[in-house]
């Protein structure tokens, strides 16, 4: 007790008290705060648009406006269609974590049922690309791989790299890597052209070709083994050159220095 | 460790062996000579020398085994076999085995040679004095005398006609080399100024063919924010000269809401906001189509030249010297997008004869 009172006037005492108070507040909040995830009512399919509107009002309206008409912080969602909602929310890009050159992919906080409800609401605002069904983006024909590869190199490789590893654009924007991306999301991105990606509507790239591209991307980024090993991100000559110059030449220089400097002289004393 | 060195083999006074001299007092720049030679452990200890010998031989033997392993893996491993090796991922077992065994075999030959040189070969320091590289005065005077005599005997200075015609013939001979450069090929003439779209005329326009579907397109097919690649009607991917022709003819089609198009001329060349730009960068001719649909910027992946497609493809960043050429497009009576003529300036990189 004496020890405690002796430290009461220590210069850091105020800081310690403040930290304890903050920890206590945070702990109490974590214990008593209401769970922030609303449970979706899957039974009420007919009310999907109404439910979607409620979710939209909570999660999206601060930027896109209460009726999806858009504001200075977010574009209008009239006519973007359900595919755009399914892509943006399903990959966690929306709600956006912060404004910036590019909204990155992050963990999705909504269930698929909630996403479908929001998509139903946004689709009711105006006609647009519809969320694809599974047979639209699942290929069963092995020939699709090579056709998809050709289409990928014509339409996609310039930004997403020949192996789908992504690449840099201007002013902080980038084309993301396609590794591990859902087939459905790849298909939707081509339909809707999210962020700065141009869209590839069915009129210029028919559904069948989109399916072929999805098949190629899934195969290249997920299934295809790499016979040589050590892809260095498949980014091409930049990473390979960097690796060669820094690690290859670095190792040679280190060995040369060791060979020249480290001699086995015996000393008499 | 000094207990297993035989003391009697250590040189008693290696510090005073000839070339090692102490700098004179008062002269800080005197030649300090070579440092004292210090024997290696293997020089004075026969057991250490034997051990080093065994180590070198071991490296060479392991190298031999690795080479045998190389041949064995070449014969034994199926080239289709894929194995998981951390951290390389799923790789070809044959590639991995061949690389590792050959790498080990070559590395151990080198390592053995270095170890041999460092432990067992002589390590006596040998100074090599530097000498002036010019000849002495006597030789130089003799050469100059001979040259003068020769010049006087040839009458080179006196018979000016011979001298001048010799200079003339020597000056003209290199011209034959210049003429041989003609063999590099016929001059490009006006090939750089025109593309495959030159065949299009107002009377007989060429349709823009979608490179995905190989079909002509209507204006409704191109929506705002989309990107489409096109080639001229009549060009087929299986044509023998397809790659050469598409390298000049390739188009990228974008549609920009007409109120967002800043350049009036560009708006006129397009059709209701559909703009057809050359896909070939005006810097060194890379195919560019990293199109950002919100900013309307197109980026070249090679040297980051950036073009603003909403402003007549003006260069806004990077080394490109010209905006991207734009092709005038209209629709024909069936509603298909067509071109009625060539680009009004050369596509691709600049060259000397380029008009502007």
mmCIF file of N, CA, C and O in Angstrom, chain B residues 149-190:
data_model
loop_
_atom_site.group_PDB
_atom_site.id
_atom_site.type_symbol
_atom_site.label_atom_id
_atom_site.label_comp_id
_atom_site.label_asym_id
_atom_site.label_seq_id
_atom_site.Cartn_x
_atom_site.Cartn_y
_atom_site.Cartn_z
ATOM 1 N N UNK B 149 62.411 8.742 -94.176
ATOM 2 C CA UNK B 149 63.116 8.277 -95.361
ATOM 3 C C UNK B 149 62.139 7.719 -96.385
ATOM 4 O O UNK B 149 62.181 8.041 -97.576
ATOM 5 N N UNK B 150 61.210 6.897 -95.875
ATOM 6 C CA UNK B 150 60.234 6.282 -96.778
ATOM 7 C C UNK B 150 59.403 7.336 -97.481
ATOM 8 O O UNK B 150 59.138 7.266 -98.687
ATOM 9 N N UNK B 151 58.958 8.340 -96.689
ATOM 10 C CA UNK B 151 58.130 9.391 -97.276
ATOM 11 C C UNK B 151 58.890 10.141 -98.366
ATOM 12 O O UNK B 151 58.352 10.447 -99.437
ATOM 13 N N UNK B 152 60.201 10.424 -98.096
ATOM 14 C CA UNK B 152 60.994 11.157 -99.078
ATOM 15 C C UNK B 152 61.189 10.303 -100.331
ATOM 16 O O UNK B 152 61.081 10.804 -101.464
ATOM 17 N N UNK B 153 61.469 8.983 -100.157
ATOM 18 C CA UNK B 153 61.728 8.122 -101.305
ATOM 19 C C UNK B 153 60.488 7.960 -102.179
ATOM 20 O O UNK B 153 60.583 7.818 -103.387
ATOM 21 N N UNK B 154 59.271 7.940 -101.554
ATOM 22 C CA UNK B 154 58.056 7.747 -102.349
ATOM 23 C C UNK B 154 57.693 8.995 -103.132
ATOM 24 O O UNK B 154 56.890 8.937 -104.059
ATOM 25 N N UNK B 155 58.249 10.136 -102.757
ATOM 26 C CA UNK B 155 57.910 11.367 -103.440
ATOM 27 C C UNK B 155 56.486 11.796 -103.193
ATOM 28 O O UNK B 155 55.851 12.505 -103.970
ATOM 29 N N UNK B 156 55.931 11.350 -102.061
ATOM 30 C CA UNK B 156 54.527 11.601 -101.750
ATOM 31 C C UNK B 156 54.240 13.105 -101.693
ATOM 32 O O UNK B 156 53.219 13.579 -102.179
ATOM 33 N N UNK B 157 55.212 13.858 -101.109
ATOM 34 C CA UNK B 157 55.011 15.298 -100.981
ATOM 35 C C UNK B 157 55.236 16.023 -102.297
ATOM 36 O O UNK B 157 54.654 17.089 -102.545
ATOM 37 N N UNK B 158 56.052 15.455 -103.187
ATOM 38 C CA UNK B 158 56.442 16.158 -104.410
ATOM 39 C C UNK B 158 55.412 15.934 -105.504
ATOM 40 O O UNK B 158 55.009 16.866 -106.193
ATOM 41 N N UNK B 159 54.931 14.670 -105.656
ATOM 42 C CA UNK B 159 53.989 14.376 -106.743
ATOM 43 C C UNK B 159 52.566 14.530 -106.208
ATOM 44 O O UNK B 159 51.939 13.581 -105.757
ATOM 45 N N UNK B 160 52.080 15.751 -106.312
ATOM 46 C CA UNK B 160 50.812 16.099 -105.667
ATOM 47 C C UNK B 160 49.620 15.416 -106.342
ATOM 48 O O UNK B 160 48.612 15.127 -105.708
ATOM 49 N N UNK B 161 49.724 15.147 -107.659
ATOM 50 C CA UNK B 161 48.607 14.549 -108.369
ATOM 51 C C UNK B 161 48.322 13.149 -107.817
ATOM 52 O O UNK B 161 47.180 12.775 -107.566
ATOM 53 N N UNK B 162 49.428 12.383 -107.635
ATOM 54 C CA UNK B 162 49.245 11.038 -107.088
ATOM 55 C C UNK B 162 48.623 11.126 -105.707
ATOM 56 O O UNK B 162 47.673 10.410 -105.367
ATOM 57 N N UNK B 163 49.141 12.056 -104.893
ATOM 58 C CA UNK B 163 48.650 12.161 -103.533
ATOM 59 C C UNK B 163 47.140 12.467 -103.534
ATOM 60 O O UNK B 163 46.351 11.802 -102.845
ATOM 61 N N UNK B 164 46.733 13.445 -104.352
ATOM 62 C CA UNK B 164 45.324 13.857 -104.320
ATOM 63 C C UNK B 164 44.383 12.777 -104.852
ATOM 64 O O UNK B 164 43.311 12.559 -104.322
ATOM 65 N N UNK B 165 44.831 12.100 -105.940
ATOM 66 C CA UNK B 165 43.942 11.046 -106.460
ATOM 67 C C UNK B 165 43.851 9.898 -105.464
ATOM 68 O O UNK B 165 42.788 9.280 -105.313
ATOM 69 N N UNK B 166 44.973 9.612 -104.746
ATOM 70 C CA UNK B 166 44.918 8.556 -103.730
ATOM 71 C C UNK B 166 43.887 8.924 -102.651
ATOM 72 O O UNK B 166 43.040 8.109 -102.274
ATOM 73 N N UNK B 167 43.963 10.169 -102.187
ATOM 74 C CA UNK B 167 43.008 10.595 -101.155
ATOM 75 C C UNK B 167 41.583 10.467 -101.686
ATOM 76 O O UNK B 167 40.680 9.975 -100.997
ATOM 77 N N UNK B 168 41.384 10.871 -102.960
ATOM 78 C CA UNK B 168 40.042 10.781 -103.545
ATOM 79 C C UNK B 168 39.534 9.360 -103.588
ATOM 80 O O UNK B 168 38.388 9.070 -103.206
ATOM 81 N N UNK B 169 40.391 8.435 -104.041
ATOM 82 C CA UNK B 169 39.915 7.051 -104.151
ATOM 83 C C UNK B 169 39.627 6.465 -102.783
ATOM 84 O O UNK B 169 38.645 5.743 -102.591
ATOM 85 N N UNK B 170 40.489 6.815 -101.789
ATOM 86 C CA UNK B 170 40.242 6.295 -100.441
ATOM 87 C C UNK B 170 38.929 6.835 -99.883
ATOM 88 O O UNK B 170 38.228 6.148 -99.140
ATOM 89 N N UNK B 171 38.623 8.093 -100.206
ATOM 90 C CA UNK B 171 37.409 8.696 -99.668
ATOM 91 C C UNK B 171 36.165 8.074 -100.297
ATOM 92 O O UNK B 171 35.125 7.962 -99.656
ATOM 93 N N UNK B 172 36.272 7.640 -101.553
ATOM 94 C CA UNK B 172 35.076 7.122 -102.247
ATOM 95 C C UNK B 172 34.775 5.657 -101.925
ATOM 96 O O UNK B 172 33.628 5.234 -102.007
ATOM 97 N N UNK B 173 35.828 4.891 -101.565
ATOM 98 C CA UNK B 173 35.633 3.450 -101.337
ATOM 99 C C UNK B 173 34.507 3.147 -100.330
ATOM 100 O O UNK B 173 33.679 2.265 -100.582
ATOM 101 N N UNK B 174 34.402 3.883 -99.214
ATOM 102 C CA UNK B 174 33.321 3.531 -98.253
ATOM 103 C C UNK B 174 31.929 3.629 -98.847
ATOM 104 O O UNK B 174 31.002 3.014 -98.323
ATOM 105 N N UNK B 175 31.781 4.383 -99.967
ATOM 106 C CA UNK B 175 30.456 4.505 -100.572
ATOM 107 C C UNK B 175 29.887 3.148 -100.972
ATOM 108 O O UNK B 175 28.676 2.926 -100.916
ATOM 109 N N UNK B 176 30.814 2.217 -101.386
ATOM 110 C CA UNK B 176 30.301 0.903 -101.784
ATOM 111 C C UNK B 176 29.612 0.219 -100.614
ATOM 112 O O UNK B 176 28.622 -0.497 -100.786
ATOM 113 N N UNK B 177 30.107 0.470 -99.393
ATOM 114 C CA UNK B 177 29.445 -0.082 -98.212
ATOM 115 C C UNK B 177 28.069 0.496 -98.039
ATOM 116 O O UNK B 177 27.102 -0.218 -97.720
ATOM 117 N N UNK B 178 27.947 1.812 -98.286
ATOM 118 C CA UNK B 178 26.639 2.457 -98.136
ATOM 119 C C UNK B 178 25.654 1.875 -99.146
ATOM 120 O O UNK B 178 24.500 1.601 -98.820
ATOM 121 N N UNK B 179 26.158 1.643 -100.394
ATOM 122 C CA UNK B 179 25.269 1.097 -101.423
ATOM 123 C C UNK B 179 24.771 -0.287 -101.019
ATOM 124 O O UNK B 179 23.618 -0.638 -101.241
ATOM 125 N N UNK B 180 25.669 -1.060 -100.355
ATOM 126 C CA UNK B 180 25.263 -2.407 -99.949
ATOM 127 C C UNK B 180 24.119 -2.367 -98.951
ATOM 128 O O UNK B 180 23.353 -3.325 -98.833
ATOM 129 N N UNK B 181 23.982 -1.266 -98.186
ATOM 130 C CA UNK B 181 22.873 -1.168 -97.229
ATOM 131 C C UNK B 181 21.527 -1.271 -97.937
ATOM 132 O O UNK B 181 20.517 -1.589 -97.321
ATOM 133 N N UNK B 182 21.515 -0.967 -99.240
ATOM 134 C CA UNK B 182 20.293 -1.065 -100.026
ATOM 135 C C UNK B 182 19.703 -2.462 -99.935
ATOM 136 O O UNK B 182 18.496 -2.655 -100.037
ATOM 137 N N UNK B 183 20.600 -3.457 -99.723
ATOM 138 C CA UNK B 183 20.126 -4.832 -99.636
ATOM 139 C C UNK B 183 19.238 -5.074 -98.424
ATOM 140 O O UNK B 183 18.621 -6.125 -98.301
ATOM 141 N N UNK B 184 19.230 -4.133 -97.481
ATOM 142 C CA UNK B 184 18.368 -4.325 -96.317
ATOM 143 C C UNK B 184 16.900 -4.360 -96.726
ATOM 144 O O UNK B 184 16.049 -4.717 -95.929
ATOM 145 N N UNK B 185 16.606 -3.959 -97.924
ATOM 146 C CA UNK B 185 15.228 -4.067 -98.376
ATOM 147 C C UNK B 185 14.817 -2.844 -99.157
ATOM 148 O O UNK B 185 15.514 -1.832 -99.137
ATOM 149 N N UNK B 186 13.703 -2.928 -99.859
ATOM 150 C CA UNK B 186 13.237 -1.735 -100.560
ATOM 151 C C UNK B 186 12.834 -0.672 -99.546
ATOM 152 O O UNK B 186 12.486 -1.002 -98.404
ATOM 153 N N UNK B 187 12.903 0.565 -99.907
ATOM 154 C CA UNK B 187 12.496 1.636 -99.011
ATOM 155 C C UNK B 187 11.014 1.463 -98.672
ATOM 156 O O UNK B 187 10.242 0.931 -99.476
ATOM 157 N N UNK B 188 10.623 1.890 -97.488
ATOM 158 C CA UNK B 188 9.229 1.659 -97.095
ATOM 159 C C UNK B 188 8.228 2.460 -97.918
ATOM 160 O O UNK B 188 7.029 2.186 -97.857
ATOM 161 N N UNK B 189 8.707 3.409 -98.729
ATOM 162 C CA UNK B 189 7.812 4.269 -99.507
ATOM 163 C C UNK B 189 6.741 4.877 -98.602
ATOM 164 O O UNK B 189 7.081 5.421 -97.566
ATOM 165 N N UNK B 190 5.455 4.703 -98.957
ATOM 166 C CA UNK B 190 4.445 5.332 -98.101
ATOM 167 C C UNK B 190 3.719 4.311 -97.239
ATOM 168 O O UNK B 190 2.640 4.570 -96.738
#
